[in-house]
Short mmCIF file of C-alpha atoms in Angstrom, two decimals:
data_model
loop_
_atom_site.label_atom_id
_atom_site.label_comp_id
_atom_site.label_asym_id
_atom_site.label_seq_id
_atom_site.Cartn_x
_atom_site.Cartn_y
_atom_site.Cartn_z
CA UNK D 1025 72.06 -17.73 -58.26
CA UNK D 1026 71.42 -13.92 -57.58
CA UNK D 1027 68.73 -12.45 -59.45
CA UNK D 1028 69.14 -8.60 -60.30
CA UNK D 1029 65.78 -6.35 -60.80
CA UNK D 1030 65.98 -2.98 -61.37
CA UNK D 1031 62.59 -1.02 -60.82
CA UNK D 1032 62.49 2.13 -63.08
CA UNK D 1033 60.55 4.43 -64.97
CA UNK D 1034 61.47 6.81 -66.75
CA UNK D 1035 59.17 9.57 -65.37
CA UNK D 1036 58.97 10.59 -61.46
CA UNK D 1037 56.27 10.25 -58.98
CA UNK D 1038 54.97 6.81 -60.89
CA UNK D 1039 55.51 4.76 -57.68
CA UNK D 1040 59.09 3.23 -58.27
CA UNK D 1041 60.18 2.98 -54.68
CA UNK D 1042 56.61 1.87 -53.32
CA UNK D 1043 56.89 -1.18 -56.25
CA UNK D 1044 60.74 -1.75 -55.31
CA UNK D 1045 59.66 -1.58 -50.75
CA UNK D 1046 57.00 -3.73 -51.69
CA UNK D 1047 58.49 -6.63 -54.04
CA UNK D 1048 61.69 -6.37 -51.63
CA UNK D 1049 59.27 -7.26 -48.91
CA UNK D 1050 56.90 -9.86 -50.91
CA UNK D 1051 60.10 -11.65 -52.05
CA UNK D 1052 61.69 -11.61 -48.48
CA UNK D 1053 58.45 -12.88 -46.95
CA UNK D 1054 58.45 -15.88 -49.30
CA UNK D 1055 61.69 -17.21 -47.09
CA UNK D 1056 64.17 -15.57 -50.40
CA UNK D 1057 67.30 -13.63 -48.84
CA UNK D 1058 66.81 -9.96 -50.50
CA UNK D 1059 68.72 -6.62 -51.04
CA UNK D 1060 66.67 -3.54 -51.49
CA UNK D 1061 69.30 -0.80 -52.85
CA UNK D 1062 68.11 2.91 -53.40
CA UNK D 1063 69.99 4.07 -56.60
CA UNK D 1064 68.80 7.76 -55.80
CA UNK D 1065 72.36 9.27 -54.44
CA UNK D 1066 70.90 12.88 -53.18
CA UNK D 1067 67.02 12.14 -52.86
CA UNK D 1068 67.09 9.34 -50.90
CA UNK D 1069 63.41 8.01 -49.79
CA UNK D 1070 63.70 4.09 -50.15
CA UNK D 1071 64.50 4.60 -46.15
CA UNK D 1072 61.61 6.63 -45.36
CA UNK D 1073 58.90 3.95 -47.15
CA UNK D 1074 60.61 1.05 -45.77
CA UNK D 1075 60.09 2.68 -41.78
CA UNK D 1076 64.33 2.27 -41.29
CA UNK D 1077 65.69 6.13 -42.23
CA UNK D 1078 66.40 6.67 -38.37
CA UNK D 1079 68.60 3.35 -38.51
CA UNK D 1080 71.03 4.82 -41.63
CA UNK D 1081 74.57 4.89 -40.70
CA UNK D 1082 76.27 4.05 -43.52
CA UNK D 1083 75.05 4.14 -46.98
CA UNK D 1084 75.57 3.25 -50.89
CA UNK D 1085 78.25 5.97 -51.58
CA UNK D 1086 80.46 5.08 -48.55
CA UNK D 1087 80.52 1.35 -49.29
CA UNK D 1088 81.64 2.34 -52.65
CA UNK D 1089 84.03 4.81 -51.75
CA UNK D 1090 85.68 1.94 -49.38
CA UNK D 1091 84.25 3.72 -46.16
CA UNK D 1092 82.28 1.01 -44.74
CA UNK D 1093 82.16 -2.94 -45.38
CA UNK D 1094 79.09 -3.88 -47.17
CA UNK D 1095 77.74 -5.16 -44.04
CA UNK D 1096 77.80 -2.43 -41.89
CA UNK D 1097 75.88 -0.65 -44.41
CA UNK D 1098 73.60 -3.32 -44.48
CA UNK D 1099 70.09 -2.42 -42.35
CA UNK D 1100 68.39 -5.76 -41.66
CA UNK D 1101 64.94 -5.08 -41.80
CA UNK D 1102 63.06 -5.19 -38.00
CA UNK D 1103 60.14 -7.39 -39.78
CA UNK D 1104 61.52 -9.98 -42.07
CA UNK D 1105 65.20 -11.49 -41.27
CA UNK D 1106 65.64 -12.46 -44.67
CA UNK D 1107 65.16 -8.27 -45.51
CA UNK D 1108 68.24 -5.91 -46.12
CA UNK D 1109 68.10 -2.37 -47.04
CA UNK D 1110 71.08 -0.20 -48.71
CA UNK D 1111 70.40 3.38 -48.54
CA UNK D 1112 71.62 5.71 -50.70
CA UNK D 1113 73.61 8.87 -49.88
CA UNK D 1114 71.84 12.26 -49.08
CA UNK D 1115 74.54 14.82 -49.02
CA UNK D 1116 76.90 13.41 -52.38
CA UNK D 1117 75.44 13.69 -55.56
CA UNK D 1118 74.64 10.52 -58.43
CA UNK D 1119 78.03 11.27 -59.79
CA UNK D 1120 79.90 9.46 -56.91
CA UNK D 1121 78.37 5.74 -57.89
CA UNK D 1122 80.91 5.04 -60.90
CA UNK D 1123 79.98 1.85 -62.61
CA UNK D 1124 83.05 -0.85 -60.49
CA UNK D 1125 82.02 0.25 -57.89
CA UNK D 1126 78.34 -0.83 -58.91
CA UNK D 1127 79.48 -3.68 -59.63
CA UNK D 1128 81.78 -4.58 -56.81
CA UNK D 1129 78.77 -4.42 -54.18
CA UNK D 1130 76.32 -6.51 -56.41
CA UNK D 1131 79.10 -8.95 -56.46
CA UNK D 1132 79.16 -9.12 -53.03
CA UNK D 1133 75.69 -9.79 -52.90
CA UNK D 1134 76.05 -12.11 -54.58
CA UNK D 1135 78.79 -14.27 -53.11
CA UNK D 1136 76.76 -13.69 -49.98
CA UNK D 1137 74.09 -16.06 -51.38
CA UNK D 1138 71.73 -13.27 -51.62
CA UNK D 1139 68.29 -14.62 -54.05
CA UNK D 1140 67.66 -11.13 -54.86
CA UNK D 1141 68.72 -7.53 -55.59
CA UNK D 1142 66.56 -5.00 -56.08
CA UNK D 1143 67.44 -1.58 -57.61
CA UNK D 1144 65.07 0.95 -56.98
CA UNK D 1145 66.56 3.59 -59.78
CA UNK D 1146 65.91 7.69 -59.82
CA UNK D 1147 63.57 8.95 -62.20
CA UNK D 1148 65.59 10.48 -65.45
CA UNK D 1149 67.98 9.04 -67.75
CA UNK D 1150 71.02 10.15 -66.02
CA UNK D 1151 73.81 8.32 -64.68
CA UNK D 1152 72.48 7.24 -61.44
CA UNK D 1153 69.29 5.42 -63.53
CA UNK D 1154 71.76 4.01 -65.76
CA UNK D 1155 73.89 2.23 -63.47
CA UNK D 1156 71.01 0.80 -61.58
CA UNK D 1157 69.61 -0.76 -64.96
CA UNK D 1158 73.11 -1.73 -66.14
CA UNK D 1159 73.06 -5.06 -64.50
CA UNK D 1160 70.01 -6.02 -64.07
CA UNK D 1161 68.93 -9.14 -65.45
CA UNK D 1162 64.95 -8.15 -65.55
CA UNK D 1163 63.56 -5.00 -65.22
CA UNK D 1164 60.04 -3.97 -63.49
CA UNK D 1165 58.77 -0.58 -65.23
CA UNK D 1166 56.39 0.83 -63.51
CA UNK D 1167 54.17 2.99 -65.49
CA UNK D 1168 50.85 4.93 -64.71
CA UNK D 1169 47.94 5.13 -67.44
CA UNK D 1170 48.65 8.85 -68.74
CA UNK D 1171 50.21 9.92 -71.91
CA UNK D 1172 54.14 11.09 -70.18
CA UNK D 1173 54.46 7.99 -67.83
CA UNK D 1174 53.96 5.66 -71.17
CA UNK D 1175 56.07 7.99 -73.19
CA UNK D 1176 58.90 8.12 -70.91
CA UNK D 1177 58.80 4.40 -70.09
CA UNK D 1178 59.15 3.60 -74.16
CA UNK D 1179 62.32 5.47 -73.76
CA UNK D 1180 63.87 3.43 -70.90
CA UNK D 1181 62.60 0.17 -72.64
CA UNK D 1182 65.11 0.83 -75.85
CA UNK D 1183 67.89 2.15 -73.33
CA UNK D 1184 67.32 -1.57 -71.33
CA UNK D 1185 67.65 -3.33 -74.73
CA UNK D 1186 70.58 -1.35 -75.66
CA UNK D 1187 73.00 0.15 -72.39
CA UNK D 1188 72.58 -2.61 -69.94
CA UNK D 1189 75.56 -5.30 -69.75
CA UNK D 1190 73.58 -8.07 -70.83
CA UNK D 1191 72.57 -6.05 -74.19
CA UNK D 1192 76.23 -5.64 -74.70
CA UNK D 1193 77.14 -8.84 -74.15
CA UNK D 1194 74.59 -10.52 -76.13
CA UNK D 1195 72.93 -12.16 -73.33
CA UNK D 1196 69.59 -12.22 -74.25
CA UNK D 1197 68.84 -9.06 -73.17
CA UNK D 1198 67.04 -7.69 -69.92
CA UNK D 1199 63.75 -9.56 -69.10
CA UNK D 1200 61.13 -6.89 -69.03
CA UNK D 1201 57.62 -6.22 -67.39
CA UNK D 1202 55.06 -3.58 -67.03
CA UNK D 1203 53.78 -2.88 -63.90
CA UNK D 1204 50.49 -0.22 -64.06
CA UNK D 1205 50.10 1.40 -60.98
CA UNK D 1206 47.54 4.17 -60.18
CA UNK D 1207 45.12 2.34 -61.99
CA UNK D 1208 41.50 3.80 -61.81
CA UNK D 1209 39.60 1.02 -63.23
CA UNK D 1210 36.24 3.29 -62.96
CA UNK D 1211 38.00 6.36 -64.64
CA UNK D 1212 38.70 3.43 -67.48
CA UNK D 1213 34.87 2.20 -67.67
CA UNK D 1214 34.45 5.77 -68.01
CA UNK D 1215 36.98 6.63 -71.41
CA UNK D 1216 38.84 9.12 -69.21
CA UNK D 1217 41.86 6.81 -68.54
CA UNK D 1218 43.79 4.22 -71.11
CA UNK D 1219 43.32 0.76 -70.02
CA UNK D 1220 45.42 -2.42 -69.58
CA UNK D 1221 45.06 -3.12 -73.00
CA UNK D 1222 46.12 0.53 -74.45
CA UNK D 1223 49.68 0.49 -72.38
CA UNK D 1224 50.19 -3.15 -73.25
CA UNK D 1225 49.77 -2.81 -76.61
CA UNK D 1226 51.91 0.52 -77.01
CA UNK D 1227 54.68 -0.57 -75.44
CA UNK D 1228 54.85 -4.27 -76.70
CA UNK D 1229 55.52 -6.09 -73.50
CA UNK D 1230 53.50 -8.15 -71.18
CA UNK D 1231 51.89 -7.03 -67.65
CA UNK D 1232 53.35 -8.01 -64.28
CA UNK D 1233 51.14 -6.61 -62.35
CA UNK D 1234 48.27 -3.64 -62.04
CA UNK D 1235 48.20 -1.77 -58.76
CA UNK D 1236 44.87 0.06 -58.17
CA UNK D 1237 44.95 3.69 -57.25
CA UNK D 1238 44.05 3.24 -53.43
CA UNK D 1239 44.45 5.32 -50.16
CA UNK D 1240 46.31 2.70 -48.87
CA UNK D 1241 49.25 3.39 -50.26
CA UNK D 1242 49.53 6.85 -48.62
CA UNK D 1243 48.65 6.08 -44.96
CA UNK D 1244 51.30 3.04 -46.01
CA UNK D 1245 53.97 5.91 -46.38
CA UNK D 1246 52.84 7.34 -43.79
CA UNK D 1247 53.74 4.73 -41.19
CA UNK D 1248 57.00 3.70 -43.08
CA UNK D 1249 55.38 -0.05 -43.56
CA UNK D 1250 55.44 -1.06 -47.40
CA UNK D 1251 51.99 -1.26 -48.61
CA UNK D 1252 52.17 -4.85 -49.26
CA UNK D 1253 51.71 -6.05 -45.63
CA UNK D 1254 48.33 -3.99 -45.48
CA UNK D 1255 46.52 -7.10 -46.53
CA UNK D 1256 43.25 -5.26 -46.30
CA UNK D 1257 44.50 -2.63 -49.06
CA UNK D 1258 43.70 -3.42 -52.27
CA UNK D 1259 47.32 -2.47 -53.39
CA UNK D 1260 48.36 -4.35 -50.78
CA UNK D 1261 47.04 -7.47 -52.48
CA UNK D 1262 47.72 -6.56 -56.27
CA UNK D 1263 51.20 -6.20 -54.98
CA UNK D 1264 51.15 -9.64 -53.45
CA UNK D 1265 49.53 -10.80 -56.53
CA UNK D 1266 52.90 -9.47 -58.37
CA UNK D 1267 55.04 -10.55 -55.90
CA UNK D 1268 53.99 -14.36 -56.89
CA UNK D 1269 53.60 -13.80 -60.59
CA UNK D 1270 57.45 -13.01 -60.19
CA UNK D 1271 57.95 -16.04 -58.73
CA UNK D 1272 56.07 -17.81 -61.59
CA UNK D 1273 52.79 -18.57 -59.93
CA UNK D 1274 49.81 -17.67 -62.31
CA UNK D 1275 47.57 -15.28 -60.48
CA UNK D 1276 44.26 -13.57 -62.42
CA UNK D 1277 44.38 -9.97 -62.03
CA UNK D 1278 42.42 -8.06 -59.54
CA UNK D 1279 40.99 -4.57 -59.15
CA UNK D 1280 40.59 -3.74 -62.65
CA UNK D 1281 37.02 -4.07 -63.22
CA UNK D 1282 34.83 -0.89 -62.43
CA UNK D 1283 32.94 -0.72 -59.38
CA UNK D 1284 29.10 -1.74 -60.19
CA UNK D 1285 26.43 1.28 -59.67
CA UNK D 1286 23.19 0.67 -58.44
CA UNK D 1287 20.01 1.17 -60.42
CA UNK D 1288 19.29 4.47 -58.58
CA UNK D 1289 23.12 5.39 -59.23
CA UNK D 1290 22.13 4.74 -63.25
CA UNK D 1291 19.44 6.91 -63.15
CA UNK D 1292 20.58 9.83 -61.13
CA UNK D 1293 24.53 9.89 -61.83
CA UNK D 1294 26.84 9.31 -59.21
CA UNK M 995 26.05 8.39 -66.76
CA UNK M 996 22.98 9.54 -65.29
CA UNK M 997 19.66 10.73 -67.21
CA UNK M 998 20.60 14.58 -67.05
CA UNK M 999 24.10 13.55 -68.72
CA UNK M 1000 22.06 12.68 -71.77
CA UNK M 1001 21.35 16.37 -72.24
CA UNK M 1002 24.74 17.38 -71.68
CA UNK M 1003 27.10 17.09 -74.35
CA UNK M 1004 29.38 14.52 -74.15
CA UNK M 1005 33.26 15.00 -73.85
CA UNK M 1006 34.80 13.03 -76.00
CA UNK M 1007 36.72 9.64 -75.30
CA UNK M 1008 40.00 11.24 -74.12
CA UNK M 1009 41.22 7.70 -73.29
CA UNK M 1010 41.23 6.88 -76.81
CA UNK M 1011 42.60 10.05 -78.33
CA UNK M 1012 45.62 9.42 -75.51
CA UNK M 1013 45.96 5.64 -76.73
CA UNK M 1014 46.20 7.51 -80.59
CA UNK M 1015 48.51 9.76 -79.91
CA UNK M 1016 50.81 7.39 -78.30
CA UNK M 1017 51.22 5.02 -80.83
CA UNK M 1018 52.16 7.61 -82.83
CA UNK M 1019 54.74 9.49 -81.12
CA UNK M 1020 55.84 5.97 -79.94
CA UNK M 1021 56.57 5.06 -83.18
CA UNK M 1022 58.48 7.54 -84.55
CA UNK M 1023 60.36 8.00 -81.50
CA UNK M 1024 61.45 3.82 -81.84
CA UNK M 1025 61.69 4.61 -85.59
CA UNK M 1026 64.66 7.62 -84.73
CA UNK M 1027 65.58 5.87 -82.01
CA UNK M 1028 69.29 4.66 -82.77
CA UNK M 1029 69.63 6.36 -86.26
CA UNK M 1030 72.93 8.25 -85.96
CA UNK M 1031 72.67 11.86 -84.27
CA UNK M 1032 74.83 13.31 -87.37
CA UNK M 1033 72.19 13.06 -89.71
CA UNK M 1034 70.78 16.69 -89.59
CA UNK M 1035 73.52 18.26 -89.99
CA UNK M 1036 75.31 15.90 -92.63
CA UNK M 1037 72.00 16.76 -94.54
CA UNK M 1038 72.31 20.55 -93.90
CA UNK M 1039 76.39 20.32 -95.00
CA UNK M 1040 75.53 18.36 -98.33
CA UNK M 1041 72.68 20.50 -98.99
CA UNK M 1042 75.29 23.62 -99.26
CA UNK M 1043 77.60 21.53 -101.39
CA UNK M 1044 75.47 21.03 -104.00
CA UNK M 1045 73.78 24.02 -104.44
CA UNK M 1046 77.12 25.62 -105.71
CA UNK M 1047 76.50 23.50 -108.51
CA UNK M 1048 73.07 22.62 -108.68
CA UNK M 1049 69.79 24.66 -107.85
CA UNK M 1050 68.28 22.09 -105.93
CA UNK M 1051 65.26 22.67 -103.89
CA UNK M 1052 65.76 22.64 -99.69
CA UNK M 1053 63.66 19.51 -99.60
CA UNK M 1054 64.72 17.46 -102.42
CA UNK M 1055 67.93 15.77 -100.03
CA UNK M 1056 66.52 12.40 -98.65
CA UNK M 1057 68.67 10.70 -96.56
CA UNK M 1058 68.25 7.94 -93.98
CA UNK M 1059 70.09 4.68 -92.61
CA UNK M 1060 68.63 1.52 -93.29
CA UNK M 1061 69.87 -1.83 -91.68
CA UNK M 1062 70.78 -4.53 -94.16
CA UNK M 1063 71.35 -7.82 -92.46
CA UNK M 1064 74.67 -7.16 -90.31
CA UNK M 1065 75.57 -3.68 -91.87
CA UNK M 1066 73.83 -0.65 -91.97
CA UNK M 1067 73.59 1.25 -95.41
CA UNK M 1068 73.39 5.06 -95.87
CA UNK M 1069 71.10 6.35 -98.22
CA UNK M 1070 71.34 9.58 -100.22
CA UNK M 1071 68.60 10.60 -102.63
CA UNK M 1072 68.74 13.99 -104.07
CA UNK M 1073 65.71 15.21 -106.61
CA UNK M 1074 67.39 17.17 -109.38
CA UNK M 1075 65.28 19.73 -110.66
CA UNK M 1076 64.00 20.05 -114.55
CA UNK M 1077 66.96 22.14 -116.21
CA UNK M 1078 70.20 22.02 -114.21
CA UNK M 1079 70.25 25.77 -113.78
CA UNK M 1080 74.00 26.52 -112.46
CA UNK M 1081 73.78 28.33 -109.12
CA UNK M 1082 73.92 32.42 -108.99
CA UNK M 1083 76.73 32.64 -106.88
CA UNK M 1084 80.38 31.76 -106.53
CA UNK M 1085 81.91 31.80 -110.55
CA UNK M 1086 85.37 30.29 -110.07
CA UNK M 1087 87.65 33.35 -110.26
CA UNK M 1088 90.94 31.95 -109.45
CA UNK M 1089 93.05 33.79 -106.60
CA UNK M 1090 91.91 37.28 -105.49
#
């Protein structure tokens, strides 16, 4: 049984394709056969962060246009067999993914015993975010403690309960999570930035995962290795710590609590 | 917060005033969120139609959908002012 997971947002810049490299990788590492698909026809980047953009030949587009087989679009991942990235096309634009042809590859996927597809969507509302959400059968939105991020991910909560396939078809609808990321548990202690709690309780649905705003993640990009196998980031683990939840493990959270200040620190301010 | 902040004044909580501001606009957003896009401008076109006959304020057309069980139900409410004055313009004059 094939699993489909879109990872979207709403807003840009929030850490989609980070979250969708890194549960692609945390899934695949836990022995489950996974697809990582970048749904962002024109800005493709799901290449750079997973270290394989110099390995592209084919991508998305062509294996929808009937230009390639699925498999020689396919790039197994250099790290973890059980690893596939799709990439998506960098010269069309989103309106050459038409919803068949969608549907024909995550098919395929499926028949090929794949556990898992990701879809790591583009930021917006347009039509290549609403074909990677259309059939998904849980959703991962990733959302950063600041007033637009929340906004904007309200908005692609009501489009998940109402333009997805399982909406339409009655099927219970998507399953949904939050996933904070850029979390600044000191800025919280502080009343500069909305905690946990806040976003949770705005947007009505339960917490996956909070990833803590860390250096790691950058240097992560950097090297093209998805931050989740830097076990000494703090990211790294929170995304681990996700990774399971998914799975149905019960992890406590981590990183959330402000870092404590010495007595001299008290005194003197930081 | 060191000792010298306590001399400073203190910025507010601007966590909290986000958190507020949300669950407002969050809301209202869910609230509009699926009403039928028509709405504004049905309002605007029955507004016109009854002030050829009646005097009616700009405001006093209230109308929103409501969902009843399976159906939905559209509701009108128009506020008729004191004495139906007849509107100024337009007499019925037949053809020109």
């Amino acid at each position: 049984m094939t699993e489909i997971i879109v990872v979207t947002s709403g807003k840009g810049g929030v850490g989609k394709t980070t979250t969708s490299a890194s549960l692609a990788v945390g899934l695949a590492r836990r022995g489950k056969k996974v697809a990582v698909i970048d749904f962002d026809v024109g800005l493709r980047n799901l290449d750079l962060i997973m270290g394989c953009e110099r390995r592209v030949v084919y991508d998305f587009v062509n294996v929808i246009q009937g230009e390639c087989t699925l498999k020689q679009a396919l790039i197994k991942d250099k790290r973890i067999e059980t690893l596939h990235v799709l990439a998506a096309s960098q010269t069309r634009d989103k309106e050459a993914l038409s919803k068949e042809g969608v549907e024909r590859v995550l098919n395929e996927l499926t028949e090929d015993g794949f556990d898992y597809v990701i879809c790591d969507s583009p930021a917006g509302i347009e039509k290549g975010a609403s074909l990677a959400m259309y059939f998904a059968d849980r959703a991962i939105v990733v959302v950063n403690p600041e007033v637009s991020s929340v906004r904007d991910s309200d908005r692609i909560l009501g489009l998940l309960a109402s333009k997805t396939r399982r909406a339409e078809q009655g099927a219970g609808g998507v399953e949904q999570h939050l996933l904070l990321t850029r979390y600044n548990p000191d800025r919280v202690a502080n009343g500069d930035m909305m905690g946990i709690a806040d976003v949770k309780d705005i947007l009505g649905i339960e917490v996956l995962g909070v990833i803590p705003e860390s250096p790691g993640v950058l240097t992560a990009s950097n090297a093209g290795v998805p931050v989740i196998l830097d076990d000494t980031s703090d990211a790294g683990q929170a995304y681990a710590d996700a990774v399971a939840r998914l799975s149905g493990e019960e992890r406590p959270m981590r990183f959330i609590d402000a870092t404590k200040k010495g007595f001299l620190a008290r005194i003197f301010g930081s | 917060m060191g000792l010298f902040d306590l001399f400073r004044s203190r910025p507010k909580n601007t966590a909290s005033v986000a958190a507020e501001r949300l669950r407002i606009i969050v809301m209202q957003e869910r609230a509009a969120n699926g009403r039928p896009d028509y709405l504004p401008m049905l309002r605007r076109e029955l507004l016109e139609v009854i002030r050829k006959y009646v005097n009616v304020d700009p405001d006093a057309i209230d109308i929103h959908v409501t969902h009843e069980g399976e159906g939905e139900v559209l509701e009108l409410s128009v506020a008729l002012p004191e004495k139906h004055t007849a509107a100024p313009a337009t007499p019925a004059t037949g053809e020109t």
